[in-house]
PDB file of C-alpha atoms in Angstrom:
ATOM      1  CA  UNK A  25       0.000   0.000   0.000  1.00  0.00           C
ATOM      2  CA  UNK A  26       1.263   3.469  -0.853  1.00  0.00           C
ATOM      3  CA  UNK A  27       2.523   5.679   1.945  1.00  0.00           C
ATOM      4  CA  UNK A  28       3.079   8.887  -0.018  1.00  0.00           C
ATOM      5  CA  UNK A  29       1.054   9.879  -3.063  1.00  0.00           C
ATOM      6  CA  UNK A  30       1.931  12.771  -5.347  1.00  0.00           C
ATOM      7  CA  UNK A  31      -0.985  14.576  -7.007  1.00  0.00           C
ATOM      8  CA  UNK A  32       0.022  16.765  -9.958  1.00  0.00           C
ATOM      9  CA  UNK A  33      -2.297  19.764 -10.052  1.00  0.00           C
ATOM     10  CA  UNK A  34      -3.407  21.583 -13.169  1.00  0.00           C
ATOM     11  CA  UNK A  35      -4.831  25.066 -13.506  1.00  0.00           C
ATOM     12  CA  UNK A  36      -6.297  27.223 -16.235  1.00  0.00           C
ATOM     13  CA  UNK A  37      -6.080  31.014 -16.084  1.00  0.00           C
ATOM     14  CA  UNK A  38      -4.960  30.822 -12.471  1.00  0.00           C
ATOM     15  CA  UNK A  39      -7.839  28.604 -11.332  1.00  0.00           C
ATOM     16  CA  UNK A  40      -7.389  24.950 -10.445  1.00  0.00           C
ATOM     17  CA  UNK A  41      -9.264  22.532 -12.673  1.00  0.00           C
ATOM     18  CA  UNK A  42     -11.825  20.339 -10.917  1.00  0.00           C
ATOM     19  CA  UNK A  43      -9.966  17.209 -12.000  1.00  0.00           C
ATOM     20  CA  UNK A  44      -7.173  18.238  -9.616  1.00  0.00           C
ATOM     21  CA  UNK A  45      -9.550  17.775  -6.688  1.00  0.00           C
ATOM     22  CA  UNK A  46     -10.838  14.536  -8.192  1.00  0.00           C
ATOM     23  CA  UNK A  47      -7.223  13.323  -8.404  1.00  0.00           C
ATOM     24  CA  UNK A  48      -6.877  13.953  -4.665  1.00  0.00           C
ATOM     25  CA  UNK A  49     -10.029  11.897  -4.138  1.00  0.00           C
ATOM     26  CA  UNK A  50      -8.494   9.152  -6.298  1.00  0.00           C
ATOM     27  CA  UNK A  51      -5.328   9.249  -4.190  1.00  0.00           C
ATOM     28  CA  UNK A  52      -7.428   8.712  -1.066  1.00  0.00           C
ATOM     29  CA  UNK A  53      -9.074   5.704  -2.738  1.00  0.00           C
ATOM     30  CA  UNK A  54      -5.634   4.242  -3.411  1.00  0.00           C
ATOM     31  CA  UNK A  55      -4.710   4.601   0.254  1.00  0.00           C
ATOM     32  CA  UNK A  56      -6.861   6.560   2.679  1.00  0.00           C
ATOM     33  CA  UNK A  57      -4.017   6.841   5.214  1.00  0.00           C
ATOM     34  CA  UNK A  58      -1.304   7.959   2.783  1.00  0.00           C
ATOM     35  CA  UNK A  59       0.264  11.409   2.878  1.00  0.00           C
ATOM     36  CA  UNK A  60      -1.093  13.349  -0.091  1.00  0.00           C
ATOM     37  CA  UNK A  61       1.450  15.768  -1.530  1.00  0.00           C
ATOM     38  CA  UNK A  62       0.269  18.212  -4.185  1.00  0.00           C
ATOM     39  CA  UNK A  63       2.524  19.579  -6.919  1.00  0.00           C
ATOM     40  CA  UNK A  64       1.876  22.888  -8.702  1.00  0.00           C
ATOM     41  CA  UNK A  65       3.950  24.522 -11.441  1.00  0.00           C
ATOM     42  CA  UNK A  66       3.752  28.053 -12.800  1.00  0.00           C
ATOM     43  CA  UNK A  67       5.381  31.462 -12.870  1.00  0.00           C
ATOM     44  CA  UNK A  68       3.105  33.353 -10.469  1.00  0.00           C
ATOM     45  CA  UNK A  69       2.354  33.096  -6.778  1.00  0.00           C
ATOM     46  CA  UNK A  70       0.701  29.704  -6.351  1.00  0.00           C
ATOM     47  CA  UNK A  71      -0.185  29.982  -2.655  1.00  0.00           C
ATOM     48  CA  UNK A  72      -3.924  30.423  -3.172  1.00  0.00           C
ATOM     49  CA  UNK A  73      -4.079  27.400  -5.463  1.00  0.00           C
ATOM     50  CA  UNK A  74      -1.964  25.396  -3.014  1.00  0.00           C
ATOM     51  CA  UNK A  75      -4.395  26.222  -0.212  1.00  0.00           C
ATOM     52  CA  UNK A  76      -7.285  25.035  -2.409  1.00  0.00           C
ATOM     53  CA  UNK A  77      -5.582  21.664  -2.802  1.00  0.00           C
ATOM     54  CA  UNK A  78      -5.200  21.460   0.968  1.00  0.00           C
ATOM     55  CA  UNK A  79      -8.865  22.337   1.521  1.00  0.00           C
ATOM     56  CA  UNK A  80      -9.741  19.426  -0.792  1.00  0.00           C
ATOM     57  CA  UNK A  81      -7.592  16.863   0.995  1.00  0.00           C
ATOM     58  CA  UNK A  82      -3.887  17.418   0.265  1.00  0.00           C
ATOM     59  CA  UNK A  83      -1.686  17.265   3.370  1.00  0.00           C
ATOM     60  CA  UNK A  84       0.953  19.583   1.950  1.00  0.00           C
ATOM     61  CA  UNK A  85       1.771  21.146  -1.410  1.00  0.00           C
ATOM     62  CA  UNK A  86       5.056  21.767  -3.220  1.00  0.00           C
ATOM     63  CA  UNK A  87       5.037  24.753  -5.588  1.00  0.00           C
ATOM     64  CA  UNK A  88       7.594  25.268  -8.354  1.00  0.00           C
ATOM     65  CA  UNK A  89       7.725  28.748  -9.882  1.00  0.00           C
ATOM     66  CA  UNK A  90       9.891  29.747 -12.808  1.00  0.00           C
ATOM     67  CA  UNK A  91       9.360  32.179 -15.669  1.00  0.00           C
ATOM     68  CA  UNK A  92       9.836  29.256 -18.069  1.00  0.00           C
ATOM     69  CA  UNK A  93       6.763  27.589 -16.544  1.00  0.00           C
ATOM     70  CA  UNK A  94       4.442  30.475 -17.491  1.00  0.00           C
ATOM     71  CA  UNK A  95       3.024  28.337 -20.304  1.00  0.00           C
ATOM     72  CA  UNK A  96       2.903  24.556 -20.339  1.00  0.00           C
ATOM     73  CA  UNK A  97       5.609  22.675 -22.225  1.00  0.00           C
ATOM     74  CA  UNK A  98       6.340  19.016 -21.619  1.00  0.00           C
ATOM     75  CA  UNK A  99      10.071  19.760 -21.224  1.00  0.00           C
ATOM     76  CA  UNK A 100       9.595  22.523 -18.671  1.00  0.00           C
ATOM     77  CA  UNK A 101       6.897  20.878 -16.584  1.00  0.00           C
ATOM     78  CA  UNK A 102       8.648  17.532 -16.904  1.00  0.00           C
ATOM     79  CA  UNK A 103      11.854  18.933 -15.388  1.00  0.00           C
ATOM     80  CA  UNK A 104       9.934  20.632 -12.577  1.00  0.00           C
ATOM     81  CA  UNK A 105       7.822  17.613 -11.627  1.00  0.00           C
ATOM     82  CA  UNK A 106      10.752  15.176 -11.888  1.00  0.00           C
ATOM     83  CA  UNK A 107      12.745  17.345  -9.482  1.00  0.00           C
ATOM     84  CA  UNK A 108       9.896  17.137  -6.958  1.00  0.00           C
ATOM     85  CA  UNK A 109       9.564  13.381  -7.479  1.00  0.00           C
ATOM     86  CA  UNK A 110      13.275  12.823  -6.874  1.00  0.00           C
ATOM     87  CA  UNK A 111      13.044  14.715  -3.599  1.00  0.00           C
ATOM     88  CA  UNK A 112       9.752  13.206  -2.412  1.00  0.00           C
ATOM     89  CA  UNK A 113      10.230   9.585  -3.614  1.00  0.00           C
ATOM     90  CA  UNK A 114       6.475   8.921  -3.802  1.00  0.00           C
ATOM     91  CA  UNK A 115       4.899   5.481  -3.851  1.00  0.00           C
ATOM     92  CA  UNK A 116       2.156   6.628  -6.237  1.00  0.00           C
ATOM     93  CA  UNK A 117       1.427   9.497  -8.630  1.00  0.00           C
ATOM     94  CA  UNK A 118      -2.006  10.646  -9.823  1.00  0.00           C
ATOM     95  CA  UNK A 119      -2.968  13.260 -12.416  1.00  0.00           C
ATOM     96  CA  UNK A 120      -6.023  14.119 -14.473  1.00  0.00           C
ATOM     97  CA  UNK A 121      -6.422  12.523 -17.911  1.00  0.00           C
ATOM     98  CA  UNK A 122      -6.550  15.919 -19.603  1.00  0.00           C
ATOM     99  CA  UNK A 123      -4.702  17.253 -22.637  1.00  0.00           C
ATOM    100  CA  UNK A 124      -1.797  18.189 -20.350  1.00  0.00           C
ATOM    101  CA  UNK A 125      -1.989  14.937 -18.403  1.00  0.00           C
ATOM    102  CA  UNK A 126      -2.020  12.832 -21.569  1.00  0.00           C
ATOM    103  CA  UNK A 127       1.075  14.654 -22.819  1.00  0.00           C
ATOM    104  CA  UNK A 128       3.079  14.900 -19.595  1.00  0.00           C
ATOM    105  CA  UNK A 129       2.557  11.578 -17.809  1.00  0.00           C
ATOM    106  CA  UNK A 130       3.893   9.222 -20.525  1.00  0.00           C
ATOM    107  CA  UNK A 131       7.100  11.262 -20.660  1.00  0.00           C
ATOM    108  CA  UNK A 132       7.442  11.118 -16.868  1.00  0.00           C
ATOM    109  CA  UNK A 133       6.751   7.373 -16.851  1.00  0.00           C
ATOM    110  CA  UNK A 134       9.415   6.854 -19.508  1.00  0.00           C
ATOM    111  CA  UNK A 135      11.968   8.860 -17.526  1.00  0.00           C
ATOM    112  CA  UNK A 136      11.108   6.894 -14.383  1.00  0.00           C
ATOM    113  CA  UNK A 137      11.034   3.571 -16.295  1.00  0.00           C
ATOM    114  CA  UNK A 138       7.604   3.042 -14.791  1.00  0.00           C
ATOM    115  CA  UNK A 139       4.310   1.689 -16.044  1.00  0.00           C
ATOM    116  CA  UNK A 140       1.322   4.000 -16.453  1.00  0.00           C
ATOM    117  CA  UNK A 141      -2.381   3.259 -16.170  1.00  0.00           C
ATOM    118  CA  UNK A 142      -4.164   5.904 -18.214  1.00  0.00           C
ATOM    119  CA  UNK A 143      -7.772   7.084 -18.271  1.00  0.00           C
ATOM    120  CA  UNK A 144      -8.945   5.316 -15.108  1.00  0.00           C
ATOM    121  CA  UNK A 145     -12.654   5.758 -14.370  1.00  0.00           C
ATOM    122  CA  UNK A 146     -12.733   3.908 -11.046  1.00  0.00           C
ATOM    123  CA  UNK A 147     -10.384   2.703  -8.317  1.00  0.00           C
ATOM    124  CA  UNK A 148     -11.134  -0.090  -5.844  1.00  0.00           C
ATOM    125  CA  UNK A 149      -9.259  -2.050  -3.217  1.00  0.00           C
ATOM    126  CA  UNK A 150      -9.422  -5.839  -3.531  1.00  0.00           C
ATOM    127  CA  UNK A 151      -7.553  -7.203  -0.554  1.00  0.00           C
ATOM    128  CA  UNK A 152      -4.197  -5.440  -0.615  1.00  0.00           C
ATOM    129  CA  UNK A 153      -4.331  -4.748  -4.338  1.00  0.00           C
ATOM    130  CA  UNK A 154      -5.362  -1.459  -5.933  1.00  0.00           C
ATOM    131  CA  UNK A 155      -7.557  -2.201  -8.947  1.00  0.00           C
ATOM    132  CA  UNK A 156      -7.950   0.453 -11.653  1.00  0.00           C
ATOM    133  CA  UNK A 157     -10.864   0.267 -14.089  1.00  0.00           C
ATOM    134  CA  UNK A 158     -10.469   1.808 -17.536  1.00  0.00           C
ATOM    135  CA  UNK A 159     -12.583   1.732 -20.717  1.00  0.00           C
ATOM    136  CA  UNK A 160     -11.406  -0.080 -23.852  1.00  0.00           C
ATOM    137  CA  UNK A 161     -12.766  -0.581 -27.389  1.00  0.00           C
ATOM    138  CA  UNK A 162     -14.185   2.962 -27.505  1.00  0.00           C
ATOM    139  CA  UNK A 163     -16.043   2.465 -24.226  1.00  0.00           C
ATOM    140  CA  UNK A 164     -17.748  -0.793 -25.232  1.00  0.00           C
ATOM    141  CA  UNK A 165     -15.916  -2.750 -22.527  1.00  0.00           C
ATOM    142  CA  UNK A 166     -13.884  -2.189 -19.378  1.00  0.00           C
ATOM    143  CA  UNK A 167     -10.712  -3.765 -18.111  1.00  0.00           C
ATOM    144  CA  UNK A 168      -9.283  -3.993 -14.596  1.00  0.00           C
ATOM    145  CA  UNK A 169      -5.597  -3.278 -14.129  1.00  0.00           C
ATOM    146  CA  UNK A 170      -3.272  -3.749 -11.187  1.00  0.00           C
ATOM    147  CA  UNK A 171       0.357  -2.784 -10.667  1.00  0.00           C
ATOM    148  CA  UNK A 172       2.158  -5.739  -9.151  1.00  0.00           C
ATOM    149  CA  UNK A 173       5.361  -3.930  -8.241  1.00  0.00           C
ATOM    150  CA  UNK A 174       7.029  -0.557  -8.403  1.00  0.00           C
ATOM    151  CA  UNK A 175       5.504   2.896  -8.686  1.00  0.00           C
ATOM    152  CA  UNK A 176       1.724   3.232  -8.952  1.00  0.00           C
ATOM    153  CA  UNK A 177       1.193   5.821 -11.695  1.00  0.00           C
ATOM    154  CA  UNK A 178      -2.246   6.664 -13.093  1.00  0.00           C
ATOM    155  CA  UNK A 179      -4.302   9.332 -14.813  1.00  0.00           C
ATOM    156  CA  UNK A 180      -8.021   9.650 -14.091  1.00  0.00           C
ATOM    157  CA  UNK A 181     -10.815  10.682 -16.432  1.00  0.00           C
ATOM    158  CA  UNK A 182     -12.604  13.882 -15.329  1.00  0.00           C
ATOM    159  CA  UNK A 183     -16.086  13.548 -13.770  1.00  0.00           C
ATOM    160  CA  UNK A 184     -15.685   9.907 -12.743  1.00  0.00           C
ATOM    161  CA  UNK A 185     -13.993   9.794  -9.348  1.00  0.00           C
ATOM    162  CA  UNK A 186     -15.623  11.960  -6.698  1.00  0.00           C
ATOM    163  CA  UNK A 187     -13.637  14.755  -5.122  1.00  0.00           C
ATOM    164  CA  UNK A 188     -13.569  15.016  -1.345  1.00  0.00           C
ATOM    165  CA  UNK A 189     -15.728  17.658   0.308  1.00  0.00           C
ATOM    166  CA  UNK A 190     -14.018  21.014   0.655  1.00  0.00           C
ATOM    167  CA  UNK A 191     -12.956  21.682   4.247  1.00  0.00           C
ATOM    168  CA  UNK A 192     -11.762  25.238   4.876  1.00  0.00           C
ATOM    169  CA  UNK A 193     -10.543  24.265   8.339  1.00  0.00           C
ATOM    170  CA  UNK A 194      -7.805  22.019   6.933  1.00  0.00           C
ATOM    171  CA  UNK A 195      -4.255  23.307   7.094  1.00  0.00           C
ATOM    172  CA  UNK A 196      -1.026  22.103   5.598  1.00  0.00           C
ATOM    173  CA  UNK A 197       2.446  23.246   4.687  1.00  0.00           C
ATOM    174  CA  UNK A 198       3.103  24.971   1.371  1.00  0.00           C
ATOM    175  CA  UNK A 199       6.718  24.485   0.323  1.00  0.00           C
ATOM    176  CA  UNK A 200       8.331  26.561  -2.404  1.00  0.00           C
ATOM    177  CA  UNK A 201      10.930  24.727  -4.475  1.00  0.00           C
ATOM    178  CA  UNK A 202      13.415  26.284  -6.866  1.00  0.00           C
ATOM    179  CA  UNK A 203      14.186  24.273  -9.990  1.00  0.00           C
ATOM    180  CA  UNK A 204      16.579  25.180 -12.807  1.00  0.00           C
ATOM    181  CA  UNK A 205      14.653  24.781 -16.066  1.00  0.00           C
ATOM    182  CA  UNK A 206      17.095  24.378 -18.955  1.00  0.00           C
ATOM    183  CA  UNK A 207      17.533  23.002 -22.492  1.00  0.00           C
ATOM    184  CA  UNK A 208      13.935  23.546 -23.522  1.00  0.00           C
ATOM    185  CA  UNK A 209      13.352  22.144 -27.003  1.00  0.00           C
ATOM    186  CA  UNK A 210      10.086  24.070 -27.280  1.00  0.00           C
ATOM    187  CA  UNK A 211       9.720  27.782 -26.508  1.00  0.00           C
ATOM    188  CA  UNK A 212       6.237  29.331 -26.493  1.00  0.00           C
ATOM    189  CA  UNK A 213       6.471  32.798 -28.019  1.00  0.00           C
ATOM    190  CA  UNK A 214       2.793  33.683 -28.038  1.00  0.00           C
ATOM    191  CA  UNK A 215      -0.500  32.054 -27.124  1.00  0.00           C
ATOM    192  CA  UNK A 216      -3.629  32.902 -29.105  1.00  0.00           C
ATOM    193  CA  UNK A 217      -6.842  31.625 -27.588  1.00  0.00           C
ATOM    194  CA  UNK A 218     -10.348  31.569 -28.876  1.00  0.00           C
ATOM    195  CA  UNK A 219     -12.589  33.457 -26.493  1.00  0.00           C
ATOM    196  CA  UNK A 220     -14.641  30.958 -24.512  1.00  0.00           C
ATOM    197  CA  UNK A 221     -17.331  31.507 -21.978  1.00  0.00           C
ATOM    198  CA  UNK A 222     -19.049  29.337 -19.432  1.00  0.00           C
ATOM    199  CA  UNK A 223     -18.213  25.866 -18.194  1.00  0.00           C
ATOM    200  CA  UNK A 224     -15.253  23.890 -19.504  1.00  0.00           C
ATOM    201  CA  UNK A 225     -16.542  21.137 -21.795  1.00  0.00           C
ATOM    202  CA  UNK A 226     -14.309  18.337 -20.537  1.00  0.00           C
ATOM    203  CA  UNK A 227     -15.364  18.882 -16.913  1.00  0.00           C
ATOM    204  CA  UNK A 228     -18.978  19.993 -17.350  1.00  0.00           C
ATOM    205  CA  UNK A 229     -21.649  18.158 -15.363  1.00  0.00           C
ATOM    206  CA  UNK A 230     -24.169  18.912 -18.123  1.00  0.00           C
ATOM    207  CA  UNK A 231     -23.377  18.837 -21.844  1.00  0.00           C
ATOM    208  CA  UNK A 232     -25.735  19.875 -24.642  1.00  0.00           C
ATOM    209  CA  UNK A 233     -24.313  18.612 -27.938  1.00  0.00           C
ATOM    210  CA  UNK A 234     -25.483  19.390 -31.460  1.00  0.00           C
ATOM    211  CA  UNK A 235     -25.076  17.426 -34.684  1.00  0.00           C
ATOM    212  CA  UNK A 236     -25.827  17.932 -38.355  1.00  0.00           C
ATOM    213  CA  UNK A 237     -29.521  18.107 -37.470  1.00  0.00           C
ATOM    214  CA  UNK A 238     -28.895  21.571 -35.992  1.00  0.00           C
ATOM    215  CA  UNK A 239     -28.533  22.650 -39.663  1.00  0.00           C
ATOM    216  CA  UNK A 240     -26.473  25.820 -39.190  1.00  0.00           C
ATOM    217  CA  UNK A 241     -24.343  27.924 -36.880  1.00  0.00           C
ATOM    218  CA  UNK A 242     -27.494  29.850 -35.914  1.00  0.00           C
ATOM    219  CA  UNK A 243     -29.090  26.518 -35.048  1.00  0.00           C
ATOM    220  CA  UNK A 244     -26.633  26.220 -32.167  1.00  0.00           C
ATOM    221  CA  UNK A 245     -28.029  29.338 -30.452  1.00  0.00           C
ATOM    222  CA  UNK A 246     -30.899  27.480 -28.712  1.00  0.00           C
ATOM    223  CA  UNK A 247     -28.363  24.867 -27.535  1.00  0.00           C
ATOM    224  CA  UNK A 248     -26.267  27.574 -25.909  1.00  0.00           C
ATOM    225  CA  UNK A 249     -29.373  28.942 -24.210  1.00  0.00           C
ATOM    226  CA  UNK A 250     -30.335  25.487 -22.931  1.00  0.00           C
ATOM    227  CA  UNK A 251     -26.801  24.868 -21.686  1.00  0.00           C
ATOM    228  CA  UNK A 252     -26.859  28.242 -19.946  1.00  0.00           C
ATOM    229  CA  UNK A 253     -30.064  27.565 -18.000  1.00  0.00           C
ATOM    230  CA  UNK A 254     -28.711  24.130 -17.001  1.00  0.00           C
ATOM    231  CA  UNK A 255     -25.291  25.461 -16.012  1.00  0.00           C
ATOM    232  CA  UNK A 256     -23.637  23.275 -18.633  1.00  0.00           C
ATOM    233  CA  UNK A 257     -21.446  23.420 -21.725  1.00  0.00           C
ATOM    234  CA  UNK A 258     -22.069  23.017 -25.442  1.00  0.00           C
ATOM    235  CA  UNK A 259     -20.452  20.281 -27.512  1.00  0.00           C
ATOM    236  CA  UNK A 260     -20.804  18.971 -31.050  1.00  0.00           C
ATOM    237  CA  UNK A 261     -20.457  15.951 -33.264  1.00  0.00           C
ATOM    238  CA  UNK A 262     -17.743  15.818 -35.897  1.00  0.00           C
ATOM    239  CA  UNK A 263     -20.410  16.217 -38.575  1.00  0.00           C
ATOM    240  CA  UNK A 264     -21.452  19.584 -37.129  1.00  0.00           C
ATOM    241  CA  UNK A 265     -17.815  20.705 -36.934  1.00  0.00           C
ATOM    242  CA  UNK A 266     -17.075  19.558 -40.493  1.00  0.00           C
ATOM    243  CA  UNK A 267     -20.092  21.536 -41.678  1.00  0.00           C
ATOM    244  CA  UNK A 268     -18.662  24.691 -40.050  1.00  0.00           C
ATOM    245  CA  UNK A 269     -21.608  25.005 -37.670  1.00  0.00           C
ATOM    246  CA  UNK A 270     -19.158  25.388 -34.778  1.00  0.00           C
ATOM    247  CA  UNK A 271     -15.483  25.262 -33.870  1.00  0.00           C
ATOM    248  CA  UNK A 272     -13.592  21.953 -33.671  1.00  0.00           C
ATOM    249  CA  UNK A 273     -12.792  22.715 -30.031  1.00  0.00           C
ATOM    250  CA  UNK A 274     -16.363  21.567 -29.283  1.00  0.00           C
ATOM    251  CA  UNK A 275     -15.978  18.193 -30.995  1.00  0.00           C
ATOM    252  CA  UNK A 276     -16.883  15.148 -28.907  1.00  0.00           C
ATOM    253  CA  UNK A 277     -15.983  11.662 -30.064  1.00  0.00           C
ATOM    254  CA  UNK A 278     -13.210   9.256 -30.897  1.00  0.00           C
ATOM    255  CA  UNK A 279     -11.141  12.011 -32.535  1.00  0.00           C
ATOM    256  CA  UNK A 280     -12.387  14.771 -30.209  1.00  0.00           C
ATOM    257  CA  UNK A 281     -12.985  15.156 -26.497  1.00  0.00           C
ATOM    258  CA  UNK A 282     -14.219  12.341 -24.268  1.00  0.00           C
ATOM    259  CA  UNK A 283     -16.823  13.554 -21.775  1.00  0.00           C
ATOM    260  CA  UNK A 284     -18.648  11.831 -18.935  1.00  0.00           C
ATOM    261  CA  UNK A 285     -21.168  14.359 -17.592  1.00  0.00           C
ATOM    262  CA  UNK A 286     -24.061  13.633 -15.271  1.00  0.00           C
ATOM    263  CA  UNK A 287     -26.420  14.671 -18.087  1.00  0.00           C
ATOM    264  CA  UNK A 288     -25.734  14.519 -21.831  1.00  0.00           C
ATOM    265  CA  UNK A 289     -28.335  15.954 -24.200  1.00  0.00           C
ATOM    266  CA  UNK A 290     -27.743  14.901 -27.808  1.00  0.00           C
ATOM    267  CA  UNK A 291     -29.556  17.238 -30.188  1.00  0.00           C
ATOM    268  CA  UNK A 292     -29.831  16.342 -33.865  1.00  0.00           C
ATOM    269  CA  UNK A 293     -27.094  13.710 -33.516  1.00  0.00           C
ATOM    270  CA  UNK A 294     -27.571  10.426 -35.375  1.00  0.00           C
ATOM    271  CA  UNK A 295     -25.280   8.412 -33.095  1.00  0.00           C
ATOM    272  CA  UNK A 296     -22.307   7.350 -35.216  1.00  0.00           C
ATOM    273  CA  UNK A 297     -20.003   4.945 -33.393  1.00  0.00           C
ATOM    274  CA  UNK A 298     -17.179   7.504 -33.432  1.00  0.00           C
ATOM    275  CA  UNK A 299     -19.361   9.992 -31.554  1.00  0.00           C
ATOM    276  CA  UNK A 300     -20.621   7.390 -29.078  1.00  0.00           C
ATOM    277  CA  UNK A 301     -17.004   6.642 -28.150  1.00  0.00           C
ATOM    278  CA  UNK A 302     -16.758  10.133 -26.685  1.00  0.00           C
ATOM    279  CA  UNK A 303     -19.973  10.256 -24.627  1.00  0.00           C
ATOM    280  CA  UNK A 304     -21.524   6.802 -24.132  1.00  0.00           C
ATOM    281  CA  UNK A 305     -20.331   6.631 -20.499  1.00  0.00           C
ATOM    282  CA  UNK A 306     -22.366   9.701 -19.525  1.00  0.00           C
ATOM    283  CA  UNK A 307     -24.542   8.976 -16.502  1.00  0.00           C
ATOM    284  CA  UNK A 308     -27.841  10.016 -18.138  1.00  0.00           C
ATOM    285  CA  UNK A 309     -28.271  10.454 -21.907  1.00  0.00           C
ATOM    286  CA  UNK A 310     -31.213  12.307 -23.452  1.00  0.00           C
ATOM    287  CA  UNK A 311     -31.604  12.193 -27.248  1.00  0.00           C
ATOM    288  CA  UNK A 312     -33.668  14.634 -29.328  1.00  0.00           C
ATOM    289  CA  UNK A 313     -34.042  13.641 -32.979  1.00  0.00           C
ATOM    290  CA  UNK A 314     -36.691  13.655 -35.698  1.00  0.00           C
ATOM    291  CA  UNK A 315     -35.695  10.179 -36.859  1.00  0.00           C
ATOM    292  CA  UNK A 316     -37.122   7.493 -34.526  1.00  0.00           C
ATOM    293  CA  UNK A 317     -34.655   4.990 -36.030  1.00  0.00           C
ATOM    294  CA  UNK A 318     -31.560   7.091 -35.195  1.00  0.00           C
ATOM    295  CA  UNK A 319     -28.836   5.029 -33.536  1.00  0.00           C
ATOM    296  CA  UNK A 320     -28.511   7.547 -30.705  1.00  0.00           C
ATOM    297  CA  UNK A 321     -31.767   6.216 -29.233  1.00  0.00           C
ATOM    298  CA  UNK A 322     -30.069   2.836 -28.667  1.00  0.00           C
ATOM    299  CA  UNK A 323     -27.795   4.342 -26.013  1.00  0.00           C
ATOM    300  CA  UNK A 324     -30.161   7.018 -24.680  1.00  0.00           C
ATOM    301  CA  UNK A 325     -31.896   6.708 -21.316  1.00  0.00           C
ATOM    302  CA  UNK A 326     -34.622   9.071 -22.529  1.00  0.00           C
ATOM    303  CA  UNK A 327     -35.604   9.848 -26.101  1.00  0.00           C
ATOM    304  CA  UNK A 328     -37.664  12.646 -27.621  1.00  0.00           C
ATOM    305  CA  UNK A 329     -38.763  12.169 -31.225  1.00  0.00           C
ATOM    306  CA  UNK A 330     -39.441  15.611 -32.608  1.00  0.00           C
ATOM    307  CA  UNK A 331     -38.141  18.776 -34.222  1.00  0.00           C
ATOM    308  CA  UNK A 332     -35.360  20.143 -32.040  1.00  0.00           C
ATOM    309  CA  UNK A 333     -36.373  23.724 -32.911  1.00  0.00           C
ATOM    310  CA  UNK A 334     -39.754  23.038 -31.308  1.00  0.00           C
ATOM    311  CA  UNK A 335     -38.542  20.840 -28.428  1.00  0.00           C
ATOM    312  CA  UNK A 336     -35.599  22.955 -27.184  1.00  0.00           C
ATOM    313  CA  UNK A 337     -37.597  26.183 -26.568  1.00  0.00           C
ATOM    314  CA  UNK A 338     -40.189  24.182 -24.608  1.00  0.00           C
ATOM    315  CA  UNK A 339     -37.455  22.590 -22.491  1.00  0.00           C
ATOM    316  CA  UNK A 340     -35.895  25.994 -21.813  1.00  0.00           C
ATOM    317  CA  UNK A 341     -39.199  27.491 -20.667  1.00  0.00           C
ATOM    318  CA  UNK A 342     -39.991  24.484 -18.465  1.00  0.00           C
ATOM    319  CA  UNK A 343     -36.574  24.582 -16.797  1.00  0.00           C
ATOM    320  CA  UNK A 344     -36.845  28.322 -16.229  1.00  0.00           C
ATOM    321  CA  UNK A 345     -40.285  27.933 -14.652  1.00  0.00           C
ATOM    322  CA  UNK A 346     -38.999  25.164 -12.388  1.00  0.00           C
ATOM    323  CA  UNK A 347     -36.199  27.450 -11.214  1.00  0.00           C
ATOM    324  CA  UNK A 348     -38.649  30.273 -10.506  1.00  0.00           C
ATOM    325  CA  UNK A 349     -40.922  27.991  -8.497  1.00  0.00           C
ATOM    326  CA  UNK A 350     -38.095  26.237  -6.649  1.00  0.00           C
TER     327      UNK A 350
END
């Protein structure tokens, strides 16, 4: 059983991503009595983020600040995290299965000559063994994995492992570590971002996704309104992205983002296998489609056969009235 577990935190625009807290929860599932040590990298003061990790269950946090860590690069963050690992000698390491996690953790595992269990959706103890569950075959099946010896290293899929309750009374040490970042093969000169509003798609609890049935970019407007009243995010099928109805950053599927929200509303989506690979593990799936034979209804928990441009406004009004009367 692990005695010290390192949790690699990840932030966006100075705010910790929810999967960081879920990773702490995963660490507690690996060993509830282990010391949880958070790791944060950046170029600004990371004390407030470190305290957040402590409130969510970390026992102490190591922060590494360097001007070369202002923007993520695998070389820079790899050097910083490896320096912390060498000093801490953890028995296990956990990070979110995000774009950064998927890029960084294989490189770390290679440097450490360690195995890596990626995209875990559940963790259980069977006797003295830690069993990780991960999806395979585009989510059609699951496999259980154990690490028989050496470092336990895993990434977890967002929205699958519950974070611990926030406890503002918790306290822990925040240690600042200086690391020399050198020989970077990649230097970020400028970052151009598309303006985005609302909830992050990969971590949203509610996702409203549109397909070719939305018919146009304007057809996505009701989806954004529905997502707004539900406190969710908007996604899309590849067909909608290919048709220029929306940006590819919204694409969900085998070649896009994989999401596992509490509620997934598929609007005008036929249900191609490539799309199902990115959302079929959602807890509740609602499909809205004019075609009663659409494949999406085979995976949906609830189906509405009808014109989305008639159904969506009704749903919005009903949800608004429920909020008013609540």
